[in-house]
Short mmCIF file of C-alpha atoms and ligand atoms in Angstrom, two decimals:
data_model
loop_
_atom_site.label_atom_id
_atom_site.label_comp_id
_atom_site.label_asym_id
_atom_site.label_seq_id
_atom_site.Cartn_x
_atom_site.Cartn_y
_atom_site.Cartn_z
CA MET D 1 147.32 121.78 -87.83
CA GLY D 2 146.05 120.63 -91.24
CA LYS D 3 145.00 122.81 -94.22
CA LYS D 4 142.55 125.56 -93.33
CA VAL D 5 139.11 125.11 -94.74
CA GLY D 6 137.58 122.26 -96.87
CA LEU D 7 134.03 122.56 -98.13
CA ILE D 8 132.17 119.39 -99.04
CA TYR D 9 128.73 119.60 -100.83
CA GLY D 10 126.25 117.41 -102.51
CA SER D 11 123.85 118.80 -105.07
CA GLU D 12 121.03 117.72 -107.48
CA THR D 13 120.28 120.78 -109.44
CA GLY D 14 123.29 122.82 -108.90
CA ASN D 15 122.21 125.30 -106.15
CA THR D 16 124.26 123.94 -103.36
CA GLU D 17 127.34 123.80 -105.70
CA TYR D 18 126.81 127.41 -106.63
CA ILE D 19 126.63 128.50 -102.99
CA ALA D 20 129.84 126.58 -102.41
CA GLU D 21 131.59 128.73 -104.98
CA LEU D 22 130.12 131.86 -103.54
CA ILE D 23 131.36 130.88 -99.98
CA GLN D 24 134.79 130.28 -101.49
CA LYS D 25 134.88 133.59 -103.14
CA LYS D 26 133.76 135.41 -99.98
CA TRP D 27 136.02 133.50 -97.69
CA GLY D 28 139.14 134.00 -99.76
CA GLU D 29 139.78 131.61 -102.68
CA ASP D 30 143.20 130.37 -101.77
CA SER D 31 142.23 129.25 -98.17
CA ILE D 32 139.19 127.11 -99.07
CA GLU D 33 139.10 123.99 -101.14
CA ILE D 34 135.79 122.44 -102.63
CA HIS D 35 134.94 118.74 -102.89
CA ASN D 36 131.85 117.14 -104.20
CA VAL D 37 130.76 114.39 -101.76
CA ALA D 38 129.79 112.21 -104.79
CA ASP D 39 133.44 112.05 -105.82
CA MET D 40 135.97 112.23 -103.07
CA GLU D 41 138.17 110.16 -100.74
CA LEU D 42 136.97 109.62 -97.16
CA SER D 43 140.41 110.95 -95.97
CA VAL D 44 139.20 114.58 -97.07
CA PHE D 45 137.26 114.60 -93.71
CA GLU D 46 140.47 114.38 -91.79
CA GLU D 47 142.46 117.07 -93.80
CA TYR D 48 141.13 120.46 -92.51
CA ASP D 49 140.95 122.69 -89.45
CA LEU D 50 137.30 123.51 -90.43
CA LEU D 51 134.89 121.46 -92.64
CA ILE D 52 132.02 123.24 -94.18
CA LEU D 53 129.15 120.75 -95.27
CA GLY D 54 126.64 121.78 -97.83
CA VAL D 55 123.47 119.79 -98.23
CA PRO D 56 120.13 120.34 -99.93
CA SER D 57 116.91 118.71 -98.68
CA TRP D 58 114.82 116.61 -101.12
CA TYR D 59 111.36 114.82 -101.11
CA ASP D 60 109.93 115.42 -97.56
CA GLY D 61 113.24 116.42 -95.89
CA GLN D 62 115.50 113.66 -97.22
CA VAL D 63 119.26 114.06 -97.30
CA GLN D 64 120.48 114.58 -100.81
CA ASP D 65 121.32 111.20 -102.37
CA ASP D 66 125.28 111.51 -102.53
CA TRP D 67 125.33 112.76 -98.94
CA ASP D 68 123.04 109.88 -97.87
CA GLU D 69 125.42 107.32 -99.19
CA MET D 70 128.25 109.14 -97.58
CA LEU D 71 126.56 109.06 -94.06
CA GLU D 72 126.71 105.32 -94.28
CA ASN D 73 130.61 105.30 -94.68
CA LEU D 74 131.27 107.81 -91.84
CA ASP D 75 131.98 105.13 -89.29
CA ASP D 76 135.27 104.59 -91.02
CA VAL D 77 136.32 108.18 -90.47
CA ASP D 78 137.84 109.68 -87.37
CA LEU D 79 135.63 112.78 -86.65
CA ASN D 80 136.55 113.07 -83.01
CA ASP D 81 136.85 116.85 -82.08
CA ARG D 82 136.71 117.78 -85.79
CA VAL D 83 135.27 121.27 -86.27
CA ILE D 84 132.28 121.39 -88.88
CA ALA D 85 129.74 123.96 -89.90
CA ILE D 86 126.80 123.17 -92.07
CA TYR D 87 124.82 125.10 -94.60
CA GLY D 88 121.58 123.82 -96.01
CA LEU D 89 119.60 124.63 -99.12
CA GLY D 90 115.76 124.25 -99.08
CA ASP D 91 112.41 125.68 -100.16
CA GLN D 92 110.52 127.24 -97.29
CA GLN D 93 107.32 127.87 -99.23
CA ASP D 94 106.64 124.64 -101.15
CA TRP D 95 108.48 122.29 -98.60
CA GLY D 96 107.69 124.27 -95.55
CA LEU D 97 106.98 121.22 -93.45
CA TYR D 98 110.42 119.88 -94.12
CA PHE D 99 112.60 123.15 -94.45
CA ILE D 100 116.27 122.23 -94.62
CA ASP D 101 115.63 118.99 -92.68
CA ALA D 102 118.77 117.48 -94.07
CA VAL D 103 120.87 119.85 -92.08
CA GLY D 104 119.35 118.21 -88.88
CA ALA D 105 120.27 114.80 -90.19
CA LEU D 106 123.90 115.84 -90.83
CA ALA D 107 124.23 117.73 -87.56
CA GLU D 108 123.06 114.72 -85.60
CA LYS D 109 125.26 112.24 -87.48
CA PHE D 110 128.43 114.26 -87.39
CA THR D 111 128.11 115.28 -83.62
CA GLN D 112 127.28 111.62 -82.78
CA GLU D 113 130.59 110.77 -84.40
CA GLY D 114 132.31 113.30 -82.11
CA ALA D 115 132.58 116.34 -84.34
CA LYS D 116 132.15 119.83 -82.93
CA LEU D 117 129.51 121.97 -84.68
CA ILE D 118 129.84 125.71 -85.00
CA GLY D 119 127.89 128.25 -87.01
CA GLU D 120 124.29 127.97 -85.74
CA TRP D 121 121.81 130.46 -87.30
CA PRO D 122 118.76 132.31 -86.16
CA VAL D 123 115.36 131.20 -87.57
CA ASP D 124 114.31 134.89 -87.90
CA GLY D 125 113.48 136.02 -91.49
CA TYR D 126 112.24 132.64 -92.71
CA ASP D 127 108.66 131.57 -93.24
CA PHE D 128 108.21 127.85 -92.85
CA ILE D 129 106.03 125.55 -90.81
CA GLU D 130 108.34 122.80 -89.54
CA SER D 131 112.04 122.01 -89.60
CA GLN D 132 114.13 119.12 -88.26
CA ALA D 133 117.13 121.39 -88.37
CA ILE D 134 116.45 123.44 -85.23
CA ASN D 135 118.54 122.87 -82.14
CA LYS D 136 117.53 123.05 -78.40
CA LYS D 137 118.20 126.92 -78.40
CA GLY D 138 115.68 127.37 -81.09
CA ASN D 139 118.28 128.20 -83.85
CA PHE D 140 119.13 126.25 -87.05
CA TYR D 141 122.05 124.01 -86.71
CA GLY D 142 123.63 125.89 -89.65
CA LEU D 143 123.08 128.49 -92.28
CA ALA D 144 119.70 128.16 -94.06
CA LEU D 145 119.60 129.39 -97.68
CA ASP D 146 116.56 129.30 -99.97
CA GLU D 147 117.41 129.93 -103.52
CA ASP D 148 113.86 129.35 -104.66
CA TRP D 149 112.28 132.21 -102.77
CA GLN D 150 114.96 134.34 -101.09
CA SER D 151 117.98 134.18 -103.37
CA GLU D 152 118.55 137.90 -103.07
CA LEU D 153 119.33 137.40 -99.31
CA SER D 154 121.85 134.75 -99.77
CA ASP D 155 124.84 137.00 -100.38
CA GLU D 156 124.31 138.87 -97.18
CA ARG D 157 123.62 135.87 -95.11
CA ILE D 158 126.82 134.10 -96.43
CA LYS D 159 128.91 137.21 -95.52
CA THR D 160 127.45 137.32 -92.06
CA TRP D 161 127.92 133.56 -91.49
CA ILE D 162 131.62 133.53 -92.65
CA ALA D 163 132.36 136.34 -90.30
CA GLN D 164 130.66 134.39 -87.51
CA LEU D 165 132.49 131.14 -88.49
CA LYS D 166 135.96 133.00 -88.55
CA LYS D 167 135.24 134.41 -85.10
CA GLU D 168 134.11 131.10 -83.67
CA LEU D 169 137.09 129.17 -85.25
CA HIS D 170 139.47 131.73 -83.82
CA GLU D 171 137.99 131.45 -80.37
CA LEU D 172 138.37 127.60 -80.52
CA GLN D 173 141.81 127.81 -81.60
CA GLN D 174 142.69 130.21 -78.74
CA ILE D 175 141.29 127.66 -76.30
CA ALA D 176 143.28 124.87 -77.96
CA ALA D 177 146.55 126.89 -77.92
C1 FMN Q 201 110.93 117.59 -105.74
C2 FMN Q 201 111.64 118.51 -104.75
C3 FMN Q 201 111.54 118.16 -103.37
C4 FMN Q 201 112.18 119.06 -102.50
N1 FMN Q 201 112.03 118.75 -101.17
C5 FMN Q 201 112.46 119.73 -100.22
C6 FMN Q 201 112.28 119.48 -98.88
O1 FMN Q 201 111.83 118.36 -98.42
N2 FMN Q 201 112.71 120.41 -97.94
C7 FMN Q 201 113.29 121.54 -98.33
O2 FMN Q 201 113.55 122.39 -97.52
N3 FMN Q 201 113.50 121.88 -99.73
C8 FMN Q 201 113.15 120.87 -100.68
N4 FMN Q 201 113.19 121.10 -102.01
C9 FMN Q 201 113.95 122.31 -102.43
C10 FMN Q 201 115.36 122.11 -102.76
O3 FMN Q 201 116.03 121.65 -101.61
C11 FMN Q 201 116.04 123.47 -103.24
O4 FMN Q 201 115.51 123.70 -104.58
C12 FMN Q 201 117.51 123.35 -103.28
O5 FMN Q 201 117.98 124.67 -103.58
C13 FMN Q 201 118.11 122.34 -104.16
O6 FMN Q 201 119.45 122.30 -104.22
P1 FMN Q 201 120.42 121.58 -105.15
O7 FMN Q 201 120.21 122.26 -106.54
O8 FMN Q 201 121.81 121.77 -104.61
O9 FMN Q 201 120.00 120.13 -105.32
C14 FMN Q 201 112.74 120.33 -102.90
C15 FMN Q 201 112.57 120.58 -104.34
C16 FMN Q 201 112.08 119.67 -105.17
C17 FMN Q 201 112.12 120.14 -106.64
#
């Protein structure tokens, strides 16, 4: 087993970075390490039991630029059976046709490369038109956060999501043991 949890984020205006720090605080500071995807070694992807990936969506649902570049390099990383969870930042009101689309792009790419995705999240409580981040069960592939319109809900959502991730991770590790 490697180190416990690595969080990799990309961010244009700081929201996804801010949430990374909140997740770290709520998880327990000593057990989570934060990396900016713009400035890290590819080997980081192979160092942790759980990888949390933070991505904002920009301009009609595009993956944030630094993440976009990184996705092209992922073929050189062994992601087989690596456990990942994704959180996405978006704006459900002004960009409601593309709400957290980038989460869908990351989920697709990482699972194609063999990663195991945990931490799906219900769509209840959001008001958007369309999203490419919804799985076959009708849930978001990961945690959806909207710092533009629902920042007051982020704290509680993060708390609930972390408890869920810890539970899912524990169950996986029991199966593997
Ligand atoms: C020009 C612009 C385009 C955006 N496009 C989208 C989008 O397509 N989908 C979405 O959900 N949010 C969109 N957003 C909202 C951002 O994702 C949101 O503000 C997010 O918190 C930014 O995170 P960051 O500061 O980490 O980059 C957009 C915001 C701006 C200003």
